[in-house]
Amino acid sequence: MDEILSRNKNLARGFRNLDIWQNAIKLYCYTHDLLTKNPKICFKIKEQIEDSSFSVHSNIAEGYTRRSIKDTHKYYVIALSSSSECYSQMYALLKSKQVELLDFDKFDTKSFELQNKLLNMNKALLDKISNNQGWNSEY
């Protein structure tokens, strides 16, 4: 973990320790770099893809700080949906020959890993909801 993430800790910033949040940040950075270096892609499409990629880590962070397990799950589902949106957009760029296969493959690997972690997190939250397991909603 970098120095910035290890300072000024509190409950509201606990999401910084989540692998899914850290992976989402890495995916956003990779996506941003890929889009920035590629002049073939029009501005509007770049912005839409960056928005969907940016939404993933943002929703993980917002969901983490919700004090209800159902709210947390809702935001993690939105994060997963945004990651699927981003994947679809990047795949369309590949098919239209606006990104190289090697670049897409790197993106795909990062996206696949993140989506699997989000799926597992969502399954675990659904299990807690279904089994009426406790959820610490206090600050």
PDB file of C-alpha atoms in Angstrom:
ATOM      1  CA  MET A   1       0.000   0.000   0.000  1.00  0.00           C
ATOM      2  CA  ASP A   2       1.421   3.385  -0.831  1.00  0.00           C
ATOM      3  CA  GLU A   3       2.182   6.008   1.778  1.00  0.00           C
ATOM      4  CA  ILE A   4      -0.902   8.119   1.080  1.00  0.00           C
ATOM      5  CA  LEU A   5      -3.238   5.186   1.747  1.00  0.00           C
ATOM      6  CA  SER A   6      -1.587   4.367   5.065  1.00  0.00           C
ATOM      7  CA  ARG A   7      -2.179   7.767   6.645  1.00  0.00           C
ATOM      8  CA  ASN A   8      -5.270   9.481   8.052  1.00  0.00           C
ATOM      9  CA  LYS A   9      -7.160   6.260   8.677  1.00  0.00           C
ATOM     10  CA  ASN A  10     -10.761   6.081   9.857  1.00  0.00           C
ATOM     11  CA  LEU A  11     -13.787   3.863   9.326  1.00  0.00           C
ATOM     12  CA  ALA A  12     -14.985   5.877   6.339  1.00  0.00           C
ATOM     13  CA  ARG A  13     -11.680   5.250   4.563  1.00  0.00           C
ATOM     14  CA  GLY A  14     -11.561   1.530   5.258  1.00  0.00           C
ATOM     15  CA  PHE A  15     -12.378   0.786   1.612  1.00  0.00           C
ATOM     16  CA  ARG A  16      -8.757   1.634   0.808  1.00  0.00           C
ATOM     17  CA  ASN A  17      -7.782  -1.774   2.227  1.00  0.00           C
ATOM     18  CA  LEU A  18     -10.111  -3.682  -0.103  1.00  0.00           C
ATOM     19  CA  ASP A  19      -8.454  -5.543  -2.970  1.00  0.00           C
ATOM     20  CA  ILE A  20     -11.473  -4.771  -5.141  1.00  0.00           C
ATOM     21  CA  TRP A  21     -11.029  -1.028  -4.627  1.00  0.00           C
ATOM     22  CA  GLN A  22      -7.277  -1.184  -5.261  1.00  0.00           C
ATOM     23  CA  ASN A  23      -7.837  -3.271  -8.404  1.00  0.00           C
ATOM     24  CA  ALA A  24     -10.498  -0.836  -9.598  1.00  0.00           C
ATOM     25  CA  ILE A  25      -8.039   2.049  -9.192  1.00  0.00           C
ATOM     26  CA  LYS A  26      -5.430   0.109 -11.197  1.00  0.00           C
ATOM     27  CA  LEU A  27      -7.982  -0.652 -13.907  1.00  0.00           C
ATOM     28  CA  TYR A  28      -8.957   3.017 -14.123  1.00  0.00           C
ATOM     29  CA  CYS A  29      -5.300   4.102 -14.386  1.00  0.00           C
ATOM     30  CA  TYR A  30      -4.603   1.554 -17.119  1.00  0.00           C
ATOM     31  CA  THR A  31      -7.753   2.519 -19.016  1.00  0.00           C
ATOM     32  CA  HIS A  32      -6.950   6.226 -18.721  1.00  0.00           C
ATOM     33  CA  ASP A  33      -3.388   5.708 -19.972  1.00  0.00           C
ATOM     34  CA  LEU A  34      -4.567   3.544 -22.863  1.00  0.00           C
ATOM     35  CA  LEU A  35      -7.182   6.056 -23.965  1.00  0.00           C
ATOM     36  CA  THR A  36      -4.876   9.046 -23.542  1.00  0.00           C
ATOM     37  CA  LYS A  37      -2.169   7.585 -25.778  1.00  0.00           C
ATOM     38  CA  ASN A  38      -4.623   6.605 -28.509  1.00  0.00           C
ATOM     39  CA  PRO A  39      -5.494   9.411 -30.956  1.00  0.00           C
ATOM     40  CA  LYS A  40      -7.877   7.176 -32.973  1.00  0.00           C
ATOM     41  CA  ILE A  41     -10.576   7.351 -30.308  1.00  0.00           C
ATOM     42  CA  CYS A  42     -12.841  10.389 -30.335  1.00  0.00           C
ATOM     43  CA  PHE A  43     -13.130  12.550 -27.230  1.00  0.00           C
ATOM     44  CA  LYS A  44     -16.766  11.650 -26.494  1.00  0.00           C
ATOM     45  CA  ILE A  45     -16.043   7.917 -26.467  1.00  0.00           C
ATOM     46  CA  LYS A  46     -12.918   8.395 -24.339  1.00  0.00           C
ATOM     47  CA  GLU A  47     -14.932  10.347 -21.799  1.00  0.00           C
ATOM     48  CA  GLN A  48     -17.700   7.754 -21.649  1.00  0.00           C
ATOM     49  CA  ILE A  49     -15.231   4.910 -21.127  1.00  0.00           C
ATOM     50  CA  GLU A  50     -13.308   6.842 -18.485  1.00  0.00           C
ATOM     51  CA  ASP A  51     -16.580   7.650 -16.728  1.00  0.00           C
ATOM     52  CA  SER A  52     -17.595   3.989 -16.554  1.00  0.00           C
ATOM     53  CA  SER A  53     -14.131   2.972 -15.356  1.00  0.00           C
ATOM     54  CA  PHE A  54     -14.049   5.789 -12.774  1.00  0.00           C
ATOM     55  CA  SER A  55     -17.481   4.756 -11.527  1.00  0.00           C
ATOM     56  CA  VAL A  56     -16.241   1.316 -10.441  1.00  0.00           C
ATOM     57  CA  HIS A  57     -13.912   2.426  -7.641  1.00  0.00           C
ATOM     58  CA  SER A  58     -16.218   5.300  -6.730  1.00  0.00           C
ATOM     59  CA  ASN A  59     -19.158   2.962  -6.108  1.00  0.00           C
ATOM     60  CA  ILE A  60     -17.002   0.544  -4.135  1.00  0.00           C
ATOM     61  CA  ALA A  61     -15.935   3.408  -1.875  1.00  0.00           C
ATOM     62  CA  GLU A  62     -19.467   4.749  -1.500  1.00  0.00           C
ATOM     63  CA  GLY A  63     -20.904   1.301  -0.872  1.00  0.00           C
ATOM     64  CA  TYR A  64     -18.307   0.550   1.778  1.00  0.00           C
ATOM     65  CA  THR A  65     -19.322   3.562   3.853  1.00  0.00           C
ATOM     66  CA  ARG A  66     -23.046   2.748   3.767  1.00  0.00           C
ATOM     67  CA  ARG A  67     -24.230   1.462   7.112  1.00  0.00           C
ATOM     68  CA  SER A  68     -26.699  -1.056   5.744  1.00  0.00           C
ATOM     69  CA  ILE A  69     -25.663  -4.356   4.179  1.00  0.00           C
ATOM     70  CA  LYS A  70     -28.357  -3.953   1.522  1.00  0.00           C
ATOM     71  CA  ASP A  71     -27.075  -0.480   0.612  1.00  0.00           C
ATOM     72  CA  THR A  72     -23.511  -1.756   0.466  1.00  0.00           C
ATOM     73  CA  HIS A  73     -24.590  -4.601  -1.803  1.00  0.00           C
ATOM     74  CA  LYS A  74     -26.501  -2.190  -4.054  1.00  0.00           C
ATOM     75  CA  TYR A  75     -23.399  -0.055  -4.634  1.00  0.00           C
ATOM     76  CA  TYR A  76     -21.203  -3.097  -5.261  1.00  0.00           C
ATOM     77  CA  VAL A  77     -23.725  -4.273  -7.874  1.00  0.00           C
ATOM     78  CA  ILE A  78     -23.498  -0.838  -9.503  1.00  0.00           C
ATOM     79  CA  ALA A  79     -19.689  -1.139  -9.465  1.00  0.00           C
ATOM     80  CA  LEU A  80     -19.953  -4.524 -11.185  1.00  0.00           C
ATOM     81  CA  SER A  81     -22.375  -3.086 -13.736  1.00  0.00           C
ATOM     82  CA  SER A  82     -20.005  -0.208 -14.467  1.00  0.00           C
ATOM     83  CA  SER A  83     -17.143  -2.650 -14.962  1.00  0.00           C
ATOM     84  CA  SER A  84     -19.281  -4.573 -17.468  1.00  0.00           C
ATOM     85  CA  GLU A  85     -20.134  -1.327 -19.240  1.00  0.00           C
ATOM     86  CA  CYS A  86     -16.447  -0.451 -19.456  1.00  0.00           C
ATOM     87  CA  TYR A  87     -15.593  -3.924 -20.778  1.00  0.00           C
ATOM     88  CA  SER A  88     -18.280  -3.649 -23.461  1.00  0.00           C
ATOM     89  CA  GLN A  89     -16.970  -0.252 -24.536  1.00  0.00           C
ATOM     90  CA  MET A  90     -13.377  -1.468 -24.724  1.00  0.00           C
ATOM     91  CA  TYR A  91     -14.449  -4.548 -26.677  1.00  0.00           C
ATOM     92  CA  ALA A  92     -16.251  -2.302 -29.175  1.00  0.00           C
ATOM     93  CA  LEU A  93     -13.021  -0.331 -29.595  1.00  0.00           C
ATOM     94  CA  LEU A  94     -11.138  -3.571 -30.248  1.00  0.00           C
ATOM     95  CA  LYS A  95     -13.667  -4.727 -32.850  1.00  0.00           C
ATOM     96  CA  SER A  96     -13.552  -1.328 -34.573  1.00  0.00           C
ATOM     97  CA  LYS A  97      -9.734  -1.505 -34.603  1.00  0.00           C
ATOM     98  CA  GLN A  98      -9.335   1.541 -32.381  1.00  0.00           C
ATOM     99  CA  VAL A  99      -7.283  -0.385 -29.806  1.00  0.00           C
ATOM    100  CA  GLU A 100      -4.676  -3.076 -30.335  1.00  0.00           C
ATOM    101  CA  LEU A 101      -5.293  -6.657 -29.245  1.00  0.00           C
ATOM    102  CA  LEU A 102      -2.321  -6.582 -26.848  1.00  0.00           C
ATOM    103  CA  ASP A 103      -3.708  -3.487 -25.091  1.00  0.00           C
ATOM    104  CA  PHE A 104      -7.176  -4.999 -24.940  1.00  0.00           C
ATOM    105  CA  ASP A 105      -5.787  -8.257 -23.529  1.00  0.00           C
ATOM    106  CA  LYS A 106      -4.088  -6.376 -20.676  1.00  0.00           C
ATOM    107  CA  PHE A 107      -7.324  -4.529 -19.985  1.00  0.00           C
ATOM    108  CA  ASP A 108      -9.315  -7.768 -20.200  1.00  0.00           C
ATOM    109  CA  THR A 109      -7.080  -9.526 -17.674  1.00  0.00           C
ATOM    110  CA  LYS A 110      -7.406  -6.682 -15.162  1.00  0.00           C
ATOM    111  CA  SER A 111     -11.147  -6.372 -15.771  1.00  0.00           C
ATOM    112  CA  PHE A 112     -11.740 -10.126 -15.439  1.00  0.00           C
ATOM    113  CA  GLU A 113      -9.869 -10.285 -12.130  1.00  0.00           C
ATOM    114  CA  LEU A 114     -11.791  -7.317 -10.748  1.00  0.00           C
ATOM    115  CA  GLN A 115     -15.164  -8.632 -11.908  1.00  0.00           C
ATOM    116  CA  ASN A 116     -14.527 -12.017 -10.296  1.00  0.00           C
ATOM    117  CA  LYS A 117     -13.653 -10.334  -7.000  1.00  0.00           C
ATOM    118  CA  LEU A 118     -16.768  -8.175  -7.219  1.00  0.00           C
ATOM    119  CA  LEU A 119     -18.904 -11.221  -7.999  1.00  0.00           C
ATOM    120  CA  ASN A 120     -17.483 -13.050  -4.984  1.00  0.00           C
ATOM    121  CA  MET A 121     -17.997 -10.021  -2.741  1.00  0.00           C
ATOM    122  CA  ASN A 122     -21.586  -9.670  -3.938  1.00  0.00           C
ATOM    123  CA  LYS A 123     -22.252 -13.371  -3.357  1.00  0.00           C
ATOM    124  CA  ALA A 124     -20.866 -13.100   0.172  1.00  0.00           C
ATOM    125  CA  LEU A 125     -23.061 -10.077   0.900  1.00  0.00           C
ATOM    126  CA  LEU A 126     -26.130 -11.855  -0.505  1.00  0.00           C
ATOM    127  CA  ASP A 127     -25.380 -14.845   1.726  1.00  0.00           C
ATOM    128  CA  LYS A 128     -25.232 -12.537   4.755  1.00  0.00           C
ATOM    129  CA  ILE A 129     -28.517 -10.924   3.748  1.00  0.00           C
ATOM    130  CA  SER A 130     -30.210 -14.297   3.118  1.00  0.00           C
ATOM    131  CA  ASN A 131     -29.009 -15.750   6.412  1.00  0.00           C
ATOM    132  CA  ASN A 132     -29.832 -12.614   8.422  1.00  0.00           C
ATOM    133  CA  GLN A 133     -26.246 -12.474   9.599  1.00  0.00           C
ATOM    134  CA  GLY A 134     -25.141  -9.547  11.662  1.00  0.00           C
ATOM    135  CA  TRP A 135     -23.854  -6.350  10.155  1.00  0.00           C
ATOM    136  CA  ASN A 136     -22.078  -3.729  12.199  1.00  0.00           C
ATOM    137  CA  SER A 137     -23.937  -0.539  11.370  1.00  0.00           C
ATOM    138  CA  GLU A 138     -22.409   1.570  14.121  1.00  0.00           C
ATOM    139  CA  TYR A 139     -19.733   4.168  13.627  1.00  0.00           C
TER     140      TYR A 139
END
